[in-house]
Amino acid sequence: MEEKPGAIADMRAVTISREYGSGGGEIAVRLAKCLNWQLIDHDIVGRVAKELGISEQEAELRDEQAESLLSRILNSMRTIDPVLMVNAPTAAFTTDAESYRRALGKVVNAAVRRGHVVIVGRASQVLLANRRDVLHARIVAPLDMRIAYVMSREGLDQAAARSRTQLKDRDRVRYLQGEFESNPQDAHLYDIVVNTASLSLDQAVDLICLALQHKAERLSVSVGELGPGAGLSAYPGQPGDFRPPQK
C-alpha cells in the first residue's frame, strides 16, 4: 500500500474484534507488523500469571473471564509505559465491576494516547467509539470455515472445534453485553467488517490499511460534513417505496 505522508501517522490505534476462528488474531499480528505498531493481544498470559502470583495454567483458564481481562491489559501496558501504570494496581479493580470498567477504560485510553497500537478485543471498539483517530475493524467468517480453522490450528476434531468456537463466541457476546450493554455483532460499532471466507488474511490486512488511510484523510473534515449524505443533493423526485407483497 502506498501511504500518503502524514496520513496514517495521525491515527492512534486500530481495534480488532473477531469471531473465533476467523483469523482475526493472525490478521492483527500481521497488521501490527505491516504498520510497525505495538500489538496488544493475549500473548501476555505468562506475565499475567507472574503479576497475579498464579500458575500459567490458571491464568489460561481465567484468561477467558472478565475478571482476568484487566490483569492482562494492565500487564500489557506495563510493557508499553511502566511509569503510567504505577498507580494502577491490579487487585484494586478486579473485585468491583464499576471500578474494573473505569480502570479498563483508563488503560485502553492510555494505550491510545501513546499511539500507534493495534488492540485485539478488550471492548476497545466500545471504549474508543467516539475517537475519530481510531479505526475499528471486525473480522468474520462462516461457522464451518471457522471450525475448519480451529481444527487445523488447534489440532481438534470437528466436534471439539465446533464446541470451542461456539463457546468462545458466546463468551465474547456475553462479556460485551454484560459489561458494556453492547453486542460485538453490531456492525455499527465498526468502520469496516471483513469476511475472510474468500479473502486471504493478507488481503484483509490490505483492506484494513486502506480503510485506516482513508479515515486518516478525513480527520480534518468537520463532523457536520461526515456521513453518507455529505456532498449529495436532494433526489430530483419523491423516492418510491418498493415493498414486498403481503402474504
XYZ file of N, CA and C in Angstrom:
741
model
N 0.834 -1.185 0.000
C 0.000 0.000 0.000
C 0.871 1.237 0.000
N 0.552 2.221 -0.850
C 1.301 3.462 -0.903
C 0.689 4.440 0.081
N 1.400 4.686 1.147
C 0.867 5.519 2.222
C 1.125 6.985 1.937
N 0.109 7.858 2.096
C 0.275 9.277 1.921
C 0.981 9.848 3.140
N 1.967 10.729 2.943
C 2.752 11.265 4.058
C 1.858 11.881 5.126
N 2.096 11.495 6.356
C 1.397 12.079 7.487
C -0.004 11.578 7.710
N -0.568 10.814 6.784
C -1.962 10.398 6.922
C -2.134 9.377 8.032
N -1.625 8.183 7.843
C -1.785 7.129 8.839
C -1.090 7.489 10.154
N -0.030 8.267 10.069
C 0.693 8.646 11.284
C -0.190 9.425 12.249
N -1.238 10.082 11.737
C -2.136 10.848 12.594
C -3.146 9.963 13.316
N -3.271 8.714 12.917
C -4.178 7.790 13.589
C -3.490 7.200 14.813
N -4.275 6.940 15.858
C -3.695 6.488 17.118
C -3.766 4.980 17.314
N -4.798 4.342 16.747
C -4.972 2.917 17.027
C -5.901 2.270 16.014
N -5.800 0.955 15.949
C -6.768 0.108 15.252
C -7.273 -0.897 16.262
N -8.581 -1.047 16.371
C -9.134 -2.099 17.225
C -9.604 -3.246 16.339
N -9.358 -4.456 16.800
C -9.747 -5.650 16.063
C -10.707 -6.480 16.912
N -11.939 -6.588 16.458
C -12.907 -7.515 17.041
C -13.000 -8.691 16.079
N -13.208 -9.901 16.594
C -13.210 -11.040 15.669
C -14.070 -12.167 16.187
N -14.705 -12.845 15.244
C -15.327 -14.115 15.548
C -14.206 -15.137 15.727
N -14.411 -16.046 16.665
C -13.373 -17.028 16.936
C -13.158 -17.927 15.718
N -11.897 -18.065 15.318
C -11.572 -18.906 14.174
C -11.656 -18.200 12.839
N -11.868 -16.877 12.856
C -11.966 -16.119 11.605
C -10.605 -15.666 11.098
N -9.567 -15.895 11.886
C -8.234 -15.428 11.530
C -7.940 -14.031 12.030
N -8.829 -13.479 12.848
C -8.668 -12.112 13.328
C -7.411 -11.884 14.138
N -7.047 -12.861 14.972
C -5.829 -12.711 15.761
C -4.594 -12.655 14.884
N -4.534 -13.516 13.883
C -3.397 -13.530 12.961
C -3.382 -12.260 12.113
N -4.538 -11.787 11.729
C -4.616 -10.532 10.982
C -4.061 -9.387 11.821
N -4.397 -9.359 13.101
C -3.884 -8.312 13.987
C -2.359 -8.352 14.056
N -1.802 -9.551 14.159
C -0.341 -9.696 14.203
C 0.287 -9.149 12.926
N -0.268 -9.523 11.791
C 0.274 -9.079 10.504
C 0.076 -7.582 10.302
N -1.047 -7.072 10.767
C -1.321 -5.646 10.644
C -0.310 -4.834 11.463
N -0.094 -5.252 12.703
C 0.865 -4.542 13.550
C 2.260 -4.556 12.926
N 2.629 -5.693 12.354
C 3.933 -5.794 11.697
C 3.997 -4.893 10.476
N 2.922 -4.881 9.688
C 2.869 -4.055 8.483
C 2.990 -2.573 8.817
N 2.314 -2.157 9.884
C 2.318 -0.746 10.283
C 3.506 -0.392 11.167
N 4.181 -1.421 11.694
C 5.236 -1.228 12.685
C 4.669 -0.566 13.939
N 3.508 -1.071 14.360
C 2.824 -0.585 15.551
C 2.901 -1.634 16.657
N 2.587 -1.219 17.878
C 2.567 -2.107 19.044
C 1.292 -2.957 19.041
N 1.447 -4.256 19.220
C 0.302 -5.158 19.314
C -0.054 -5.393 20.768
N -1.312 -5.209 21.124
C -1.814 -5.535 22.461
C -2.777 -6.692 22.297
N -2.345 -7.893 22.727
C -3.125 -9.107 22.497
C -2.979 -10.019 23.701
N -3.333 -11.297 23.521
C -3.393 -12.244 24.628
C -2.071 -12.974 24.869
N -0.990 -12.546 24.249
C 0.277 -13.250 24.382
C 1.029 -12.873 25.636
N 0.330 -12.416 26.655
C 0.981 -11.989 27.891
C 0.499 -12.796 29.085
N -0.046 -13.981 28.807
C -0.600 -14.798 29.891
C 0.465 -15.116 30.935
N 1.687 -15.416 30.472
C 2.763 -15.727 31.411
C 3.070 -14.563 32.334
N 3.063 -13.349 31.796
C 3.321 -12.172 32.620
C 2.175 -11.916 33.586
N 0.946 -12.198 33.120
C -0.210 -12.057 33.999
C -0.099 -13.018 35.175
N 0.297 -14.249 34.871
C 0.453 -15.246 35.927
C 1.462 -14.770 36.972
N 2.551 -14.207 36.506
C 3.576 -13.703 37.436
C 3.033 -12.532 38.250
N 2.305 -11.642 37.577
C 1.732 -10.481 38.252
C 0.747 -10.888 39.335
N -0.079 -11.918 39.054
C -1.113 -12.343 39.995
C -0.632 -13.399 40.978
N 0.577 -13.924 40.749
C 1.093 -14.971 41.614
C 0.375 -16.289 41.444
N -0.039 -16.581 40.205
C -0.721 -17.838 39.922
C 0.029 -18.572 38.820
N -0.369 -19.828 38.586
C 0.274 -20.601 37.538
C -0.204 -20.139 36.168
N 0.589 -20.469 35.148
C 0.180 -20.114 33.793
C -1.085 -20.872 33.402
N -1.246 -22.114 33.914
C -2.445 -22.881 33.608
C -3.687 -22.174 34.146
N -3.580 -21.666 35.375
C -4.715 -20.951 35.957
C -4.964 -19.648 35.206
N -3.895 -18.999 34.803
C -4.038 -17.765 34.032
C -4.732 -18.036 32.704
N -4.411 -19.172 32.095
C -5.064 -19.530 30.833
C -6.566 -19.708 31.051
N -6.943 -20.333 32.166
C -8.362 -20.543 32.444
C -9.063 -19.215 32.709
N -8.413 -18.372 33.488
C -9.006 -17.091 33.837
C -8.954 -16.112 32.670
N -8.132 -16.416 31.687
C -7.931 -15.523 30.549
C -9.217 -15.257 29.797
N -10.175 -16.170 29.848
C -11.431 -16.003 29.135
C -12.477 -15.269 29.966
N -12.149 -14.949 31.194
C -13.129 -14.353 32.079
C -12.904 -12.856 32.219
N -13.979 -12.120 32.471
C -13.881 -10.674 32.611
C -12.942 -10.282 33.743
N -12.917 -11.106 34.829
C -12.105 -10.748 35.981
C -10.623 -10.675 35.631
N -10.178 -11.490 34.689
C -8.751 -11.515 34.383
C -8.375 -10.572 33.263
N -9.359 -10.030 32.554
C -9.050 -9.215 31.396
C -8.271 -7.970 31.793
N -8.683 -7.326 32.886
C -7.971 -6.145 33.337
C -6.524 -6.481 33.660
N -6.307 -7.623 34.314
C -4.949 -8.022 34.648
C -4.099 -8.125 33.395
N -4.673 -8.709 32.345
C -3.937 -8.870 31.102
C -3.549 -7.523 30.521
N -4.508 -6.582 30.505
C -4.241 -5.293 29.881
C -3.269 -4.480 30.722
N -3.468 -4.489 32.043
C -2.534 -3.773 32.905
C -1.110 -4.270 32.690
N -0.949 -5.570 32.631
C 0.377 -6.136 32.438
C 0.935 -5.756 31.072
N 0.059 -5.774 30.064
C 0.493 -5.383 28.725
C 0.937 -3.930 28.721
N 0.166 -3.067 29.400
C 0.501 -1.656 29.412
C 1.798 -1.386 30.155
N 2.114 -2.225 31.137
C 3.384 -2.033 31.846
C 4.570 -2.221 30.910
N 4.393 -3.060 29.893
C 5.473 -3.256 28.931
C 5.566 -2.071 27.982
N 4.480 -1.282 27.870
C 4.474 -0.131 26.974
C 4.950 1.124 27.714
N 4.378 1.381 28.886
C 4.703 2.582 29.636
C 4.617 2.281 31.126
N 5.688 1.726 31.732
C 5.656 1.338 33.147
C 5.309 2.485 34.077
N 5.793 3.700 33.787
C 5.544 4.837 34.668
C 4.063 5.163 34.733
N 3.396 5.043 33.594
C 1.971 5.350 33.511
C 1.150 4.482 34.441
N 1.574 3.228 34.633
C 0.763 2.270 35.356
C 1.150 2.089 36.822
N 2.030 2.949 37.334
C 2.481 2.811 38.718
C 1.317 2.866 39.689
N 0.354 3.740 39.418
C -0.776 3.930 40.334
C -2.008 3.138 39.949
N -1.819 2.058 39.178
C -2.969 1.239 38.755
C -2.775 -0.208 39.172
N -2.824 -0.503 40.493
C -2.642 -1.884 40.949
C -3.782 -2.775 40.500
N -3.438 -3.971 40.054
C -4.433 -4.906 39.540
C -5.493 -5.247 40.579
N -5.079 -5.578 41.793
C -6.008 -6.091 42.797
C -7.094 -5.092 43.157
N -6.804 -3.803 42.994
C -7.759 -2.786 43.404
C -9.004 -2.769 42.537
N -8.912 -3.359 41.335
C -10.010 -3.206 40.402
C -10.741 -4.492 40.065
N -10.158 -5.628 40.367
C -10.733 -6.874 39.869
C -11.931 -7.345 40.667
N -12.219 -6.725 41.795
C -13.320 -7.200 42.620
C -14.588 -6.382 42.448
N -14.509 -5.220 41.813
C -15.666 -4.350 41.659
C -15.866 -4.053 40.191
N -17.081 -4.350 39.687
C -17.344 -4.245 38.252
C -17.178 -2.820 37.744
N -17.714 -1.845 38.492
C -17.617 -0.458 38.035
C -16.173 0.021 38.048
N -15.444 -0.333 39.100
C -14.032 0.033 39.149
C -13.267 -0.628 38.017
N -13.639 -1.871 37.736
C -12.999 -2.594 36.635
C -13.215 -1.874 35.315
N -14.450 -1.460 35.061
C -14.741 -0.793 33.795
C -13.993 0.532 33.687
N -13.941 1.272 34.805
C -13.220 2.539 34.791
C -11.739 2.310 34.521
N -11.186 1.291 35.191
C -9.766 1.010 35.005
C -9.480 0.540 33.584
N -10.378 -0.290 33.068
C -10.205 -0.776 31.709
C -10.204 0.392 30.726
N -11.145 1.305 30.917
C -11.189 2.476 30.047
C -9.933 3.312 30.165
N -9.435 3.454 31.400
C -8.216 4.231 31.628
C -7.033 3.608 30.908
N -6.925 2.294 31.010
C -5.783 1.610 30.418
C -5.843 1.651 28.890
N -7.019 1.375 28.337
C -7.150 1.379 26.879
C -6.894 2.781 26.325
N -7.423 3.792 26.993
C -7.189 5.159 26.536
C -5.730 5.568 26.698
N -5.068 5.016 27.722
C -3.641 5.294 27.882
C -2.853 4.730 26.709
N -3.249 3.544 26.252
C -2.578 2.945 25.095
C -2.764 3.811 23.862
N -3.967 4.356 23.704
C -4.251 5.187 22.539
C -3.500 6.512 22.625
N -3.393 7.061 23.833
C -2.630 8.308 23.972
C -1.174 8.105 23.581
N -0.641 6.942 23.907
C 0.721 6.639 23.478
C 0.773 6.531 21.960
N -0.251 5.902 21.410
C -0.429 5.894 19.971
C 0.202 4.744 19.243
N -0.317 4.524 18.024
C 0.196 3.518 17.107
C 0.178 2.124 17.739
N -1.029 1.717 18.135
C -1.244 0.404 18.732
C -2.362 -0.315 17.999
N -2.251 -1.631 17.928
C -3.312 -2.493 17.416
C -3.850 -3.260 18.617
N -5.104 -3.022 18.968
C -5.699 -3.602 20.165
C -6.686 -4.686 19.761
N -6.478 -5.884 20.252
C -7.361 -7.011 19.955
C -8.350 -7.173 21.106
N -9.630 -7.007 20.807
C -10.647 -7.186 21.842
C -10.603 -6.084 22.879
N -10.723 -6.462 24.150
C -10.671 -5.540 25.288
C -11.818 -4.531 25.276
N -12.910 -4.841 24.589
C -14.055 -3.923 24.481
C -13.620 -2.585 23.901
N -12.504 -2.576 23.193
C -11.928 -1.313 22.716
C -12.801 -0.646 21.661
N -13.599 -1.432 20.919
C -14.479 -0.819 19.920
C -15.577 -0.001 20.575
N -15.889 -0.307 21.844
C -16.883 0.455 22.597
C -16.212 1.596 23.356
N -15.122 1.288 24.038
C -14.431 2.288 24.845
C -13.891 3.438 24.008
N -13.544 3.145 22.760
C -12.939 4.166 21.893
C -13.877 4.580 20.761
N -15.161 4.324 20.949
C -16.128 4.538 19.868
C -16.165 5.978 19.374
N -15.923 6.928 20.247
C -16.059 8.339 19.876
C -14.773 8.977 19.387
N -13.726 8.191 19.260
C -12.448 8.743 18.807
C -12.333 8.600 17.288
N -12.213 9.711 16.624
C -12.111 9.673 15.168
C -10.730 9.231 14.698
N -9.745 9.263 15.588
C -8.392 8.861 15.205
C -8.118 7.389 15.508
N -9.186 6.611 15.658
C -9.089 5.167 15.865
C -9.956 4.475 14.818
N -9.406 3.458 14.178
C -10.168 2.654 13.219
C -10.646 1.382 13.903
N -11.923 1.061 13.714
C -12.496 -0.136 14.313
C -12.800 -1.162 13.220
N -12.225 -2.345 13.344
C -12.414 -3.400 12.347
C -12.942 -4.654 13.019
N -13.780 -5.379 12.302
C -14.274 -6.676 12.779
C -14.003 -7.716 11.704
N -13.548 -8.889 12.145
C -13.231 -9.986 11.242
C -14.240 -11.100 11.468
N -14.874 -11.554 10.386
C -15.880 -12.612 10.473
C -15.598 -13.657 9.403
N -16.251 -14.798 9.550
C -16.184 -15.870 8.552
C -17.321 -16.840 8.845
N -17.767 -17.612 7.846
C -18.816 -18.608 8.089
C -18.394 -19.619 9.147
N -19.365 -20.106 9.912
C -19.069 -21.013 11.008
C -18.295 -22.244 10.563
N -18.680 -22.852 9.437
C -17.990 -24.065 9.020
C -16.521 -23.799 8.701
N -16.222 -22.645 8.143
C -14.834 -22.297 7.853
C -14.062 -22.014 9.140
N -14.741 -21.424 10.097
C -14.073 -21.148 11.379
C -13.792 -22.445 12.129
N -14.708 -23.376 12.049
C -14.479 -24.679 12.671
C -13.277 -25.358 12.026
N -13.198 -25.298 10.698
C -12.057 -25.890 9.988
C -10.749 -25.221 10.403
N -10.790 -23.917 10.584
C -9.610 -23.162 11.020
C -9.152 -23.643 12.397
N -10.101 -23.775 13.310
C -9.768 -24.208 14.671
C -9.258 -25.648 14.670
N -9.856 -26.502 13.859
C -9.373 -27.878 13.747
C -7.921 -27.901 13.298
N -7.599 -27.086 12.294
C -6.253 -27.062 11.745
C -5.253 -26.432 12.704
N -5.628 -25.320 13.288
C -4.688 -24.560 14.124
C -4.515 -25.170 15.504
N -5.577 -25.771 16.043
C -5.533 -26.255 17.418
C -5.515 -27.773 17.518
N -5.560 -28.453 16.374
C -5.470 -29.908 16.385
C -6.659 -30.593 17.016
N -7.849 -30.020 16.863
C -9.050 -30.594 17.454
C -9.853 -31.342 16.392
N -10.677 -32.298 16.854
C -11.597 -32.919 15.902
C -12.765 -31.965 15.664
N -13.632 -32.315 14.727
C -14.681 -31.393 14.319
C -15.638 -31.052 15.458
N -16.025 -32.060 16.226
C -16.977 -31.818 17.308
C -16.383 -30.897 18.361
N -15.135 -31.137 18.730
C -14.477 -30.310 19.740
C -14.267 -28.892 19.221
N -13.896 -28.770 17.960
C -13.668 -27.457 17.369
C -14.967 -26.659 17.300
N -16.061 -27.331 16.942
C -17.360 -26.660 16.901
C -17.749 -26.166 18.294
N -17.610 -27.035 19.282
C -17.969 -26.680 20.646
C -17.140 -25.494 21.143
N -15.847 -25.533 20.887
C -14.957 -24.461 21.347
C -15.279 -23.141 20.640
N -15.501 -23.204 19.346
C -15.794 -21.999 18.580
C -17.080 -21.341 19.062
N -18.106 -22.143 19.251
C -19.386 -21.590 19.685
C -19.313 -21.072 21.119
N -18.559 -21.759 21.970
C -18.397 -21.311 23.348
C -17.678 -19.969 23.400
N -16.596 -19.842 22.636
C -15.836 -18.591 22.619
C -16.697 -17.445 22.090
N -17.467 -17.710 21.056
C -18.353 -16.675 20.521
C -19.363 -16.232 21.583
N -19.954 -17.203 22.278
C -20.948 -16.861 23.308
C -20.308 -16.065 24.436
N -19.109 -16.466 24.855
C -18.422 -15.759 25.932
C -18.160 -14.303 25.561
N -17.760 -14.075 24.319
C -17.449 -12.707 23.891
C -18.703 -11.852 23.812
N -19.788 -12.430 23.319
C -21.054 -11.706 23.276
C -21.533 -11.408 24.689
N -21.481 -12.413 25.563
C -21.945 -12.247 26.938
C -21.133 -11.181 27.668
N -19.833 -11.175 27.443
C -18.968 -10.206 28.115
C -19.323 -8.781 27.696
N -19.397 -8.515 26.400
C -19.642 -7.154 25.948
C -21.053 -6.695 26.309
N -22.013 -7.620 26.250
C -23.374 -7.259 26.637
C -23.463 -6.997 28.134
N -22.824 -7.857 28.922
C -22.910 -7.725 30.371
C -22.173 -6.525 30.919
N -21.021 -6.216 30.363
C -20.189 -5.138 30.898
C -20.466 -3.786 30.245
N -20.862 -3.800 28.965
C -20.970 -2.532 28.241
C -22.289 -2.370 27.477
N -23.232 -3.298 27.691
C -24.539 -3.237 27.047
C -24.412 -3.065 25.532
N -23.460 -3.757 24.952
C -23.232 -3.727 23.511
C -23.099 -5.152 22.998
N -23.300 -5.308 21.698
C -23.174 -6.617 21.075
C -22.051 -6.560 20.048
N -21.047 -7.415 20.167
C -19.933 -7.361 19.210
C -20.350 -7.625 17.776
N -21.537 -8.195 17.577
C -22.028 -8.470 16.231
C -22.689 -7.254 15.590
N -22.820 -6.171 16.323
C -23.439 -4.954 15.811
C -22.472 -4.261 14.852
N -22.791 -4.261 13.577
C -21.889 -3.693 12.563
C -21.673 -2.197 12.746
N -22.585 -1.511 13.448
C -22.445 -0.074 13.635
C -21.275 0.280 14.557
N -20.705 -0.683 15.226
C -19.551 -0.430 16.090
C -18.253 -0.309 15.293
N -18.294 -0.617 14.012
C -17.060 -0.750 13.237
C -17.050 0.153 12.000
N -15.838 0.529 11.614
C -15.643 1.237 10.353
C -15.627 0.263 9.188
N -15.177 -0.954 9.443
C -15.060 -1.946 8.375
C -15.246 -3.341 8.958
N -16.012 -4.167 8.254
C -16.194 -5.572 8.609
C -15.642 -6.397 7.451
N -14.701 -7.281 7.746
C -14.029 -8.066 6.711
C -14.392 -9.534 6.883
N -14.901 -10.135 5.808
C -15.246 -11.551 5.798
C -14.103 -12.320 5.143
N -13.481 -13.212 5.905
C -12.327 -13.955 5.393
C -12.726 -15.250 4.687
N -13.995 -15.382 4.322
C -14.433 -16.577 3.603
C -13.705 -16.716 2.274
N -13.528 -15.595 1.579
C -12.860 -15.617 0.277
C -11.541 -14.863 0.285
N -11.465 -13.816 1.098
C -10.251 -13.014 1.155
C -9.179 -13.714 1.975
N -7.934 -13.615 1.546
C -6.828 -14.149 2.334
C -6.563 -13.224 3.513
N -5.812 -13.693 4.494
C -5.507 -12.870 5.658
C -4.699 -11.642 5.258
N -3.784 -11.801 4.312
C -3.000 -10.649 3.850
C -3.874 -9.642 3.116
N -4.849 -10.131 2.364
C -5.777 -9.218 1.686
C -6.622 -8.466 2.713
N -6.981 -9.149 3.792
C -7.723 -8.491 4.866
C -6.876 -7.380 5.487
N -5.591 -7.650 5.690
C -4.679 -6.629 6.212
C -4.634 -5.433 5.266
N -4.544 -5.702 3.970
C -4.504 -4.617 2.981
C -5.758 -3.753 3.055
N -6.924 -4.397 3.199
C -8.173 -3.650 3.282
C -8.216 -2.762 4.529
N -7.765 -3.300 5.644
C -7.765 -2.529 6.886
C -6.806 -1.353 6.774
N -5.645 -1.584 6.177
C -4.686 -0.490 5.973
C -5.283 0.601 5.086
N -5.989 0.183 4.054
C -6.615 1.149 3.149
C -7.687 1.946 3.883
N -8.499 1.261 4.683
C -9.527 1.944 5.463
C -8.887 2.899 6.469
N -7.774 2.483 7.059
C -7.058 3.324 8.014
C -6.583 4.608 7.332
N -6.044 4.473 6.144
C -5.570 5.640 5.411
C -6.724 6.565 5.056
N -7.823 5.994 4.563
C -8.968 6.821 4.183
C -9.565 7.540 5.392
N -9.651 6.862 6.525
C -10.193 7.518 7.714
C -9.257 8.629 8.178
N -7.958 8.386 8.080
C -6.975 9.402 8.464
C -7.123 10.658 7.608
N -7.387 10.471 6.337
C -7.504 11.598 5.415
C -8.725 12.463 5.716
N -9.670 11.947 6.496
C -10.895 12.688 6.800
C -10.915 13.238 8.227
N -9.779 13.176 8.902
C -9.716 13.710 10.259
C -9.966 15.216 10.283
N -9.586 15.893 9.229
C -9.739 17.344 9.190
C -11.142 17.779 8.765
N -11.966 16.830 8.335
C -13.332 17.146 7.922
C -14.196 17.334 9.162
N -14.997 18.397 9.188
C -15.844 18.644 10.349
C -16.899 17.550 10.478
N -17.353 17.320 11.701
C -18.329 16.271 11.964
C -19.597 16.485 11.141
N -19.990 17.735 10.971
C -21.195 18.037 10.230
C -21.116 17.699 8.747
N -19.904 17.525 8.258
C -19.703 17.203 6.847
C -19.450 15.718 6.626
N -19.579 14.929 7.667
C -19.400 13.482 7.550
C -20.746 12.806 7.317
N -20.708 11.543 6.946
C -21.937 10.774 6.779
C -22.244 10.492 5.327
N -23.153 9.555 5.064
C -23.435 9.125 3.689
C -24.053 10.203 2.820
N -24.662 11.220 3.443
C -25.310 12.259 2.656
C -24.421 13.452 2.354
N -23.178 13.425 2.859
C -22.292 14.576 2.678
C -22.022 14.831 1.200
N -22.281 16.072 0.770
C -21.990 16.468 -0.595
C -23.040 16.067 -1.610
N -24.110 15.420 -1.173
C -25.150 14.974 -2.103
C -26.321 15.955 -2.109
N -26.914 16.141 -3.280
C -28.104 16.984 -3.395
C -29.351 16.133 -3.181
N -30.483 16.791 -3.062
C -31.740 16.071 -2.856
C -32.105 15.280 -4.113
N -32.859 14.214 -3.941
C -33.370 13.458 -5.080
C -34.222 14.387 -5.967
N -34.192 14.164 -7.274
C -34.994 15.022 -8.160
C -36.497 14.858 -7.969
N -36.905 13.731 -7.462
C -38.322 13.486 -7.213
C -38.492 12.696 -5.937
N -39.727 12.400 -5.598
C -40.001 11.635 -4.382
C -39.586 10.175 -4.597
N -38.680 9.648 -3.752
C -38.284 8.243 -3.919
C -39.481 7.314 -3.730
N -39.545 6.297 -4.542
C -40.617 5.330 -4.410
C -40.290 4.277 -3.371
N -41.318 3.710 -2.768
C -41.148 2.632 -1.805
C -41.488 1.313 -2.482
N -40.546 0.423 -2.490
C -40.760 -0.898 -3.080
C -40.919 -1.888 -1.955
N -42.112 -2.296 -1.709
C -42.423 -3.182 -0.588
C -42.709 -4.586 -1.105
N -42.285 -5.584 -0.353
C -42.592 -6.963 -0.773
C -44.088 -7.217 -0.702
N -44.578 -8.111 -1.512
C -46.019 -8.396 -1.496
C -46.438 -8.982 -0.143
N -47.604 -8.607 0.286
C -48.149 -9.115 1.551
C -48.648 -10.545 1.352
N -48.308 -11.425 2.279
C -48.775 -12.810 2.190
C -50.154 -12.939 2.806
